[in-house]
């Protein structure tokens, strides 16, 4: 997309120089993040397959089948009502060929494997199913919109889907590393729903989940497009006026709140996509109405992935 990546060392310097309300706390938080667990072997192998067309569906199925829990989740997704299959999907190869496609399975399997690195049970009030419902909704709606765009340069629908799944990955980082503090974030956020979540995270923890996601993306060498889109969501000085890819996921994430949106929210933040992605309001409304009709299916998939 041609957008510059966020200079992570500058962000860390910014934190350590005390440009937040609690400089010592911010510096401690950044240093503590250095000890996060590495990617699992399965996630590492899946990461190597992202964006690499030389891997076959049999290669991908072979990696996923080594993790029974991951394999069961992918098969469960392929058999879910969301995709409306009339015959049961019994193998990963069938799931890839008949339902999901190679790139979607790569993205979904990698995202599930990545999330498994983080422990969330110690954070009171954190709902992993809600997290997955939010992430799936961002990914699915973003991809659906990207497929309808008719620009000269088409958005990368598969890259957008992966970026949507990982857009909120920084939440898992903070829940894992600062469970008590994030439990407080959740409590205050519930009591004061109009307060900005990112500002609240910064006030209580010292960094917000967008910054944590950017940091993690660099550390784990996530695809450049994913880190760029998370950075765009963090408002990191990227001139994205001509990049539908850059703004699509962030706009969708802003529109999709938890609990999931209702009809009354249909025309809010997504209006900016009319210009940047050259889509009509009627197109967007049609896509979003269809999306809202699939909330029950998305909820069921999220429950499956959270187990």
mmCIF file of C-alpha atoms in Angstrom:
data_model
loop_
_atom_site.group_PDB
_atom_site.id
_atom_site.type_symbol
_atom_site.label_atom_id
_atom_site.label_comp_id
_atom_site.label_asym_id
_atom_site.label_seq_id
_atom_site.Cartn_x
_atom_site.Cartn_y
_atom_site.Cartn_z
ATOM 1 C CA UNK A 1 0.000 0.000 0.000
ATOM 2 C CA UNK A 2 3.008 2.247 0.222
ATOM 3 C CA UNK A 3 2.336 3.505 3.747
ATOM 4 C CA UNK A 4 5.340 3.939 6.069
ATOM 5 C CA UNK A 5 5.437 1.661 9.091
ATOM 6 C CA UNK A 6 5.260 3.170 12.535
ATOM 7 C CA UNK A 7 8.717 3.801 13.962
ATOM 8 C CA UNK A 8 8.441 1.561 17.025
ATOM 9 C CA UNK A 9 11.663 2.779 18.634
ATOM 10 C CA UNK A 10 10.235 6.312 18.493
ATOM 11 C CA UNK A 11 7.063 5.080 20.197
ATOM 12 C CA UNK A 12 9.069 3.364 22.949
ATOM 13 C CA UNK A 13 11.222 6.482 23.378
ATOM 14 C CA UNK A 14 8.036 8.522 23.620
ATOM 15 C CA UNK A 15 6.765 6.302 26.408
ATOM 16 C CA UNK A 16 10.061 6.254 28.266
ATOM 17 C CA UNK A 17 10.511 10.015 28.097
ATOM 18 C CA UNK A 18 7.370 10.391 30.162
ATOM 19 C CA UNK A 19 4.938 11.959 27.754
ATOM 20 C CA UNK A 20 2.107 10.237 29.586
ATOM 21 C CA UNK A 21 0.522 11.015 32.920
ATOM 22 C CA UNK A 22 2.614 8.383 34.730
ATOM 23 C CA UNK A 23 6.075 8.229 33.047
ATOM 24 C CA UNK A 24 7.632 5.682 35.395
ATOM 25 C CA UNK A 25 4.630 3.416 35.031
ATOM 26 C CA UNK A 26 4.722 3.748 31.232
ATOM 27 C CA UNK A 27 8.401 2.850 31.092
ATOM 28 C CA UNK A 28 7.807 -0.157 33.338
ATOM 29 C CA UNK A 29 4.934 -1.338 31.161
ATOM 30 C CA UNK A 30 6.976 -1.185 27.975
ATOM 31 C CA UNK A 31 9.887 -3.018 29.587
ATOM 32 C CA UNK A 32 7.577 -5.688 30.963
ATOM 33 C CA UNK A 33 6.172 -6.378 27.498
ATOM 34 C CA UNK A 34 9.607 -7.638 26.444
ATOM 35 C CA UNK A 35 8.914 -10.862 28.353
ATOM 36 C CA UNK A 36 5.776 -11.902 26.526
ATOM 37 C CA UNK A 37 5.814 -15.524 25.380
ATOM 38 C CA UNK A 38 6.994 -16.267 21.826
ATOM 39 C CA UNK A 39 4.769 -17.593 19.083
ATOM 40 C CA UNK A 40 3.925 -21.267 19.322
ATOM 41 C CA UNK A 41 5.477 -23.681 16.824
ATOM 42 C CA UNK A 42 2.154 -23.986 14.989
ATOM 43 C CA UNK A 43 1.669 -20.223 14.821
ATOM 44 C CA UNK A 44 5.233 -19.761 13.585
ATOM 45 C CA UNK A 45 4.701 -22.228 10.752
ATOM 46 C CA UNK A 46 1.379 -20.623 9.839
ATOM 47 C CA UNK A 47 2.986 -17.178 9.872
ATOM 48 C CA UNK A 48 5.493 -18.406 7.313
ATOM 49 C CA UNK A 49 2.617 -19.430 5.051
ATOM 50 C CA UNK A 50 0.841 -16.064 5.113
ATOM 51 C CA UNK A 51 1.294 -14.320 1.805
ATOM 52 C CA UNK A 52 3.261 -17.238 0.359
ATOM 53 C CA UNK A 53 1.453 -18.867 -2.549
ATOM 54 C CA UNK A 54 3.935 -21.741 -2.826
ATOM 55 C CA UNK A 55 2.224 -23.634 -0.001
ATOM 56 C CA UNK A 56 -0.529 -26.020 -1.070
ATOM 57 C CA UNK A 57 -3.762 -26.775 0.745
ATOM 58 C CA UNK A 58 -2.229 -30.120 1.763
ATOM 59 C CA UNK A 59 0.723 -28.268 3.341
ATOM 60 C CA UNK A 60 -1.672 -26.061 5.281
ATOM 61 C CA UNK A 61 -3.898 -28.947 6.352
ATOM 62 C CA UNK A 62 -0.817 -30.837 7.511
ATOM 63 C CA UNK A 63 0.198 -28.011 9.851
ATOM 64 C CA UNK A 64 -3.300 -27.483 11.248
ATOM 65 C CA UNK A 65 -3.910 -31.197 11.760
ATOM 66 C CA UNK A 66 -0.951 -31.302 14.149
ATOM 67 C CA UNK A 67 -3.035 -29.214 16.553
ATOM 68 C CA UNK A 68 -6.301 -31.091 17.242
ATOM 69 C CA UNK A 69 -7.942 -28.153 18.957
ATOM 70 C CA UNK A 70 -7.172 -25.819 16.073
ATOM 71 C CA UNK A 71 -8.316 -28.396 13.538
ATOM 72 C CA UNK A 72 -11.641 -28.825 15.354
ATOM 73 C CA UNK A 73 -12.225 -25.071 15.370
ATOM 74 C CA UNK A 74 -11.617 -24.701 11.636
ATOM 75 C CA UNK A 75 -13.914 -27.636 10.845
ATOM 76 C CA UNK A 76 -16.539 -26.219 13.182
ATOM 77 C CA UNK A 77 -16.374 -22.899 11.370
ATOM 78 C CA UNK A 78 -16.738 -24.549 7.957
ATOM 79 C CA UNK A 79 -19.819 -26.433 9.200
ATOM 80 C CA UNK A 80 -21.397 -23.386 10.831
ATOM 81 C CA UNK A 81 -24.702 -21.957 9.680
ATOM 82 C CA UNK A 82 -22.883 -18.810 8.552
ATOM 83 C CA UNK A 83 -21.645 -20.637 5.436
ATOM 84 C CA UNK A 84 -24.839 -22.616 4.859
ATOM 85 C CA UNK A 85 -23.350 -25.947 3.836
ATOM 86 C CA UNK A 86 -25.956 -28.663 3.232
ATOM 87 C CA UNK A 87 -23.465 -31.528 3.479
ATOM 88 C CA UNK A 88 -21.113 -31.957 6.448
ATOM 89 C CA UNK A 89 -17.465 -30.926 6.041
ATOM 90 C CA UNK A 90 -15.368 -33.765 7.449
ATOM 91 C CA UNK A 91 -11.778 -32.869 6.488
ATOM 92 C CA UNK A 92 -9.677 -29.727 6.457
ATOM 93 C CA UNK A 93 -9.086 -30.191 2.751
ATOM 94 C CA UNK A 94 -12.855 -30.078 2.196
ATOM 95 C CA UNK A 95 -13.125 -27.032 4.443
ATOM 96 C CA UNK A 96 -10.523 -25.257 2.317
ATOM 97 C CA UNK A 97 -11.789 -26.333 -1.106
ATOM 98 C CA UNK A 98 -15.560 -26.259 -0.596
ATOM 99 C CA UNK A 99 -16.093 -23.486 1.928
ATOM 100 C CA UNK A 100 -13.372 -21.224 3.260
ATOM 101 C CA UNK A 101 -10.596 -21.010 0.710
ATOM 102 C CA UNK A 102 -6.859 -21.303 1.288
ATOM 103 C CA UNK A 103 -6.131 -17.728 2.358
ATOM 104 C CA UNK A 104 -9.069 -17.443 4.742
ATOM 105 C CA UNK A 105 -8.052 -20.663 6.496
ATOM 106 C CA UNK A 106 -4.461 -19.429 6.755
ATOM 107 C CA UNK A 107 -5.620 -16.191 8.367
ATOM 108 C CA UNK A 108 -8.143 -17.765 10.704
ATOM 109 C CA UNK A 109 -5.849 -20.604 11.802
ATOM 110 C CA UNK A 110 -3.007 -18.178 12.457
ATOM 111 C CA UNK A 111 -5.233 -15.837 14.464
ATOM 112 C CA UNK A 112 -6.557 -18.694 16.610
ATOM 113 C CA UNK A 113 -3.025 -20.000 17.177
ATOM 114 C CA UNK A 114 -1.801 -16.521 18.130
ATOM 115 C CA UNK A 115 -4.616 -15.965 20.618
ATOM 116 C CA UNK A 116 -3.719 -19.239 22.319
ATOM 117 C CA UNK A 117 -0.420 -17.748 23.449
ATOM 118 C CA UNK A 118 -2.194 -15.400 25.853
ATOM 119 C CA UNK A 119 -3.776 -16.216 29.197
ATOM 120 C CA UNK A 120 -7.000 -14.345 29.962
ATOM 121 C CA UNK A 121 -8.564 -16.247 32.879
ATOM 122 C CA UNK A 122 -6.896 -14.038 35.498
ATOM 123 C CA UNK A 123 -8.601 -10.905 34.161
ATOM 124 C CA UNK A 124 -11.958 -10.532 35.877
ATOM 125 C CA UNK A 125 -14.660 -9.347 33.526
ATOM 126 C CA UNK A 126 -12.849 -10.186 30.301
ATOM 127 C CA UNK A 127 -14.998 -12.219 27.924
ATOM 128 C CA UNK A 128 -12.976 -14.146 25.325
ATOM 129 C CA UNK A 129 -16.133 -15.009 23.396
ATOM 130 C CA UNK A 130 -16.988 -11.325 23.147
ATOM 131 C CA UNK A 131 -13.446 -10.620 21.964
ATOM 132 C CA UNK A 132 -13.784 -13.208 19.200
ATOM 133 C CA UNK A 133 -17.232 -11.945 18.244
ATOM 134 C CA UNK A 134 -15.809 -8.446 17.886
ATOM 135 C CA UNK A 135 -12.752 -9.586 15.905
ATOM 136 C CA UNK A 136 -14.743 -11.869 13.606
ATOM 137 C CA UNK A 137 -17.246 -9.110 12.937
ATOM 138 C CA UNK A 138 -14.490 -6.657 11.999
ATOM 139 C CA UNK A 139 -12.834 -9.213 9.717
ATOM 140 C CA UNK A 140 -15.997 -10.465 8.031
ATOM 141 C CA UNK A 141 -17.585 -7.083 7.406
ATOM 142 C CA UNK A 142 -14.298 -5.519 6.265
ATOM 143 C CA UNK A 143 -13.729 -8.332 3.792
ATOM 144 C CA UNK A 144 -17.306 -8.165 2.530
ATOM 145 C CA UNK A 145 -16.977 -4.438 1.860
ATOM 146 C CA UNK A 146 -13.546 -4.838 0.241
ATOM 147 C CA UNK A 147 -14.937 -7.380 -2.233
ATOM 148 C CA UNK A 148 -17.574 -4.859 -3.336
ATOM 149 C CA UNK A 149 -15.073 -2.053 -3.993
ATOM 150 C CA UNK A 150 -14.575 -1.288 -7.692
ATOM 151 C CA UNK A 151 -11.517 0.988 -7.584
ATOM 152 C CA UNK A 152 -8.735 0.780 -10.155
ATOM 153 C CA UNK A 153 -6.561 -0.696 -7.404
ATOM 154 C CA UNK A 154 -8.631 -3.315 -5.627
ATOM 155 C CA UNK A 155 -8.268 -3.714 -1.842
ATOM 156 C CA UNK A 156 -6.491 -6.858 -0.692
ATOM 157 C CA UNK A 157 -9.525 -8.722 0.648
ATOM 158 C CA UNK A 158 -7.482 -11.527 2.223
ATOM 159 C CA UNK A 159 -5.041 -9.117 3.852
ATOM 160 C CA UNK A 160 -7.933 -7.040 5.152
ATOM 161 C CA UNK A 161 -9.573 -10.135 6.622
ATOM 162 C CA UNK A 162 -6.361 -11.027 8.504
ATOM 163 C CA UNK A 163 -5.932 -7.439 9.666
ATOM 164 C CA UNK A 164 -9.515 -7.452 10.918
ATOM 165 C CA UNK A 165 -8.958 -10.635 12.917
ATOM 166 C CA UNK A 166 -5.805 -9.178 14.506
ATOM 167 C CA UNK A 167 -6.925 -5.555 14.801
ATOM 168 C CA UNK A 168 -7.649 -5.899 18.532
ATOM 169 C CA UNK A 169 -4.778 -8.290 19.353
ATOM 170 C CA UNK A 170 -3.325 -5.666 21.699
ATOM 171 C CA UNK A 171 -6.274 -6.278 24.044
ATOM 172 C CA UNK A 172 -5.044 -9.849 24.587
ATOM 173 C CA UNK A 173 -1.543 -8.507 25.258
ATOM 174 C CA UNK A 174 -2.801 -6.196 28.008
ATOM 175 C CA UNK A 175 -5.196 -8.782 29.461
ATOM 176 C CA UNK A 176 -2.357 -11.332 29.611
ATOM 177 C CA UNK A 177 0.289 -9.054 31.078
ATOM 178 C CA UNK A 178 -1.800 -6.720 33.254
ATOM 179 C CA UNK A 179 -4.901 -8.719 34.277
ATOM 180 C CA UNK A 180 -5.757 -6.742 37.410
ATOM 181 C CA UNK A 181 -5.285 -3.388 35.738
ATOM 182 C CA UNK A 182 -7.301 -4.411 32.696
ATOM 183 C CA UNK A 183 -10.063 -5.725 34.930
ATOM 184 C CA UNK A 184 -10.222 -2.204 36.328
ATOM 185 C CA UNK A 185 -10.357 -0.808 32.777
ATOM 186 C CA UNK A 186 -13.349 -3.050 32.086
ATOM 187 C CA UNK A 187 -15.102 -2.055 35.311
ATOM 188 C CA UNK A 188 -14.670 1.658 34.724
ATOM 189 C CA UNK A 189 -15.632 1.306 31.075
ATOM 190 C CA UNK A 190 -18.858 -0.445 32.063
ATOM 191 C CA UNK A 191 -19.660 2.281 34.596
ATOM 192 C CA UNK A 192 -18.730 5.071 32.170
ATOM 193 C CA UNK A 193 -19.546 3.729 28.678
ATOM 194 C CA UNK A 194 -18.978 7.100 27.012
ATOM 195 C CA UNK A 195 -15.342 7.279 28.134
ATOM 196 C CA UNK A 196 -12.813 6.529 25.392
ATOM 197 C CA UNK A 197 -11.391 3.024 25.948
ATOM 198 C CA UNK A 198 -7.916 3.898 24.633
ATOM 199 C CA UNK A 199 -7.636 6.894 26.943
ATOM 200 C CA UNK A 200 -8.807 4.785 29.861
ATOM 201 C CA UNK A 201 -6.195 2.101 29.118
ATOM 202 C CA UNK A 202 -3.473 4.751 28.963
ATOM 203 C CA UNK A 203 -4.592 6.271 32.252
ATOM 204 C CA UNK A 204 -4.728 2.972 34.135
ATOM 205 C CA UNK A 205 -2.029 0.874 32.441
ATOM 206 C CA UNK A 206 0.308 3.384 30.807
ATOM 207 C CA UNK A 207 -0.248 2.248 27.216
ATOM 208 C CA UNK A 208 -3.319 1.428 25.159
ATOM 209 C CA UNK A 209 -4.125 -1.733 23.236
ATOM 210 C CA UNK A 210 -3.374 -0.161 19.844
ATOM 211 C CA UNK A 211 0.183 0.618 20.956
ATOM 212 C CA UNK A 212 0.500 -2.879 22.403
ATOM 213 C CA UNK A 213 -0.735 -4.358 19.117
ATOM 214 C CA UNK A 214 1.793 -2.363 17.087
ATOM 215 C CA UNK A 215 4.585 -3.446 19.406
ATOM 216 C CA UNK A 216 3.541 -7.082 19.184
ATOM 217 C CA UNK A 217 3.256 -6.882 15.405
ATOM 218 C CA UNK A 218 6.867 -5.790 15.138
ATOM 219 C CA UNK A 219 8.149 -8.276 17.667
ATOM 220 C CA UNK A 220 6.453 -11.238 16.011
ATOM 221 C CA UNK A 221 7.073 -9.948 12.486
ATOM 222 C CA UNK A 222 3.412 -9.943 11.550
ATOM 223 C CA UNK A 223 2.632 -9.043 7.921
ATOM 224 C CA UNK A 224 3.426 -5.413 7.203
ATOM 225 C CA UNK A 225 -0.106 -4.660 6.093
ATOM 226 C CA UNK A 226 -1.503 -5.813 9.461
ATOM 227 C CA UNK A 227 0.850 -3.572 11.447
ATOM 228 C CA UNK A 228 0.117 -0.631 9.148
ATOM 229 C CA UNK A 229 -3.620 -0.991 9.630
ATOM 230 C CA UNK A 230 -3.299 -1.259 13.422
ATOM 231 C CA UNK A 231 -1.079 1.827 13.332
ATOM 232 C CA UNK A 232 -3.686 3.638 11.254
ATOM 233 C CA UNK A 233 -6.256 2.713 13.879
ATOM 234 C CA UNK A 234 -3.958 4.262 16.474
ATOM 235 C CA UNK A 235 -3.897 7.519 14.495
ATOM 236 C CA UNK A 236 -0.204 7.234 13.700
ATOM 237 C CA UNK A 237 0.394 9.980 11.125
ATOM 238 C CA UNK A 238 -0.215 7.975 7.957
ATOM 239 C CA UNK A 239 -1.549 9.848 4.951
ATOM 240 C CA UNK A 240 -4.201 7.394 3.947
ATOM 241 C CA UNK A 241 -6.635 9.541 1.992
ATOM 242 C CA UNK A 242 -6.085 7.474 -1.130
ATOM 243 C CA UNK A 243 -5.821 4.084 0.535
ATOM 244 C CA UNK A 244 -9.104 2.252 0.980
ATOM 245 C CA UNK A 245 -7.200 -0.639 2.615
ATOM 246 C CA UNK A 246 -5.751 1.659 5.254
ATOM 247 C CA UNK A 247 -9.006 3.096 6.509
ATOM 248 C CA UNK A 248 -11.471 0.280 5.886
ATOM 249 C CA UNK A 249 -10.705 -1.917 8.908
ATOM 250 C CA UNK A 250 -10.465 1.035 11.304
ATOM 251 C CA UNK A 251 -13.780 2.443 10.105
ATOM 252 C CA UNK A 252 -15.484 -0.916 10.482
ATOM 253 C CA UNK A 253 -13.965 -1.450 13.937
ATOM 254 C CA UNK A 254 -15.216 1.967 15.013
ATOM 255 C CA UNK A 255 -18.705 1.118 13.815
ATOM 256 C CA UNK A 256 -18.772 -2.317 15.428
ATOM 257 C CA UNK A 257 -19.018 -1.844 19.143
ATOM 258 C CA UNK A 258 -19.654 -4.370 21.870
ATOM 259 C CA UNK A 259 -22.417 -5.411 22.107
ATOM 260 C CA UNK A 260 -22.775 -5.666 18.359
ATOM 261 C CA UNK A 261 -24.409 -2.748 16.529
ATOM 262 C CA UNK A 262 -28.068 -2.301 15.856
ATOM 263 C CA UNK A 263 -29.971 -0.873 12.939
ATOM 264 C CA UNK A 264 -29.849 2.589 14.514
ATOM 265 C CA UNK A 265 -26.078 2.706 14.049
ATOM 266 C CA UNK A 266 -26.044 1.771 10.383
ATOM 267 C CA UNK A 267 -24.981 5.105 8.937
ATOM 268 C CA UNK A 268 -22.476 6.360 11.485
ATOM 269 C CA UNK A 269 -18.660 6.038 10.985
ATOM 270 C CA UNK A 270 -18.815 4.067 7.742
ATOM 271 C CA UNK A 271 -19.931 7.151 5.806
ATOM 272 C CA UNK A 272 -16.255 8.054 5.254
ATOM 273 C CA UNK A 273 -15.842 4.996 3.068
ATOM 274 C CA UNK A 274 -18.116 6.486 0.430
ATOM 275 C CA UNK A 275 -15.262 8.737 -0.651
ATOM 276 C CA UNK A 276 -12.199 6.708 0.260
ATOM 277 C CA UNK A 277 -13.475 3.433 -1.172
ATOM 278 C CA UNK A 278 -15.754 5.005 -3.801
ATOM 279 C CA UNK A 279 -18.858 3.239 -2.595
ATOM 280 C CA UNK A 280 -22.400 4.526 -2.494
ATOM 281 C CA UNK A 281 -24.429 4.768 0.687
ATOM 282 C CA UNK A 282 -26.869 2.284 -0.818
ATOM 283 C CA UNK A 283 -24.068 -0.271 -1.363
ATOM 284 C CA UNK A 284 -22.837 0.120 2.189
ATOM 285 C CA UNK A 285 -26.328 -0.088 3.667
ATOM 286 C CA UNK A 286 -27.055 -3.276 1.724
ATOM 287 C CA UNK A 287 -23.822 -4.909 2.897
ATOM 288 C CA UNK A 288 -24.304 -3.880 6.509
ATOM 289 C CA UNK A 289 -27.925 -5.002 6.597
ATOM 290 C CA UNK A 290 -26.838 -8.418 5.363
ATOM 291 C CA UNK A 291 -24.105 -8.456 7.996
ATOM 292 C CA UNK A 292 -26.526 -7.592 10.793
ATOM 293 C CA UNK A 293 -28.691 -10.505 9.731
ATOM 294 C CA UNK A 294 -25.838 -12.910 10.526
ATOM 295 C CA UNK A 295 -25.198 -11.891 14.144
ATOM 296 C CA UNK A 296 -26.497 -15.145 15.609
ATOM 297 C CA UNK A 297 -24.179 -17.202 13.385
ATOM 298 C CA UNK A 298 -21.189 -14.996 14.251
ATOM 299 C CA UNK A 299 -22.014 -15.377 17.941
ATOM 300 C CA UNK A 300 -21.994 -19.177 17.565
ATOM 301 C CA UNK A 301 -18.633 -19.124 15.768
ATOM 302 C CA UNK A 302 -17.150 -16.864 18.448
ATOM 303 C CA UNK A 303 -18.299 -19.275 21.140
ATOM 304 C CA UNK A 304 -16.622 -22.101 19.271
ATOM 305 C CA UNK A 305 -13.311 -20.238 18.871
ATOM 306 C CA UNK A 306 -13.262 -19.150 22.515
ATOM 307 C CA UNK A 307 -13.314 -22.720 23.855
#
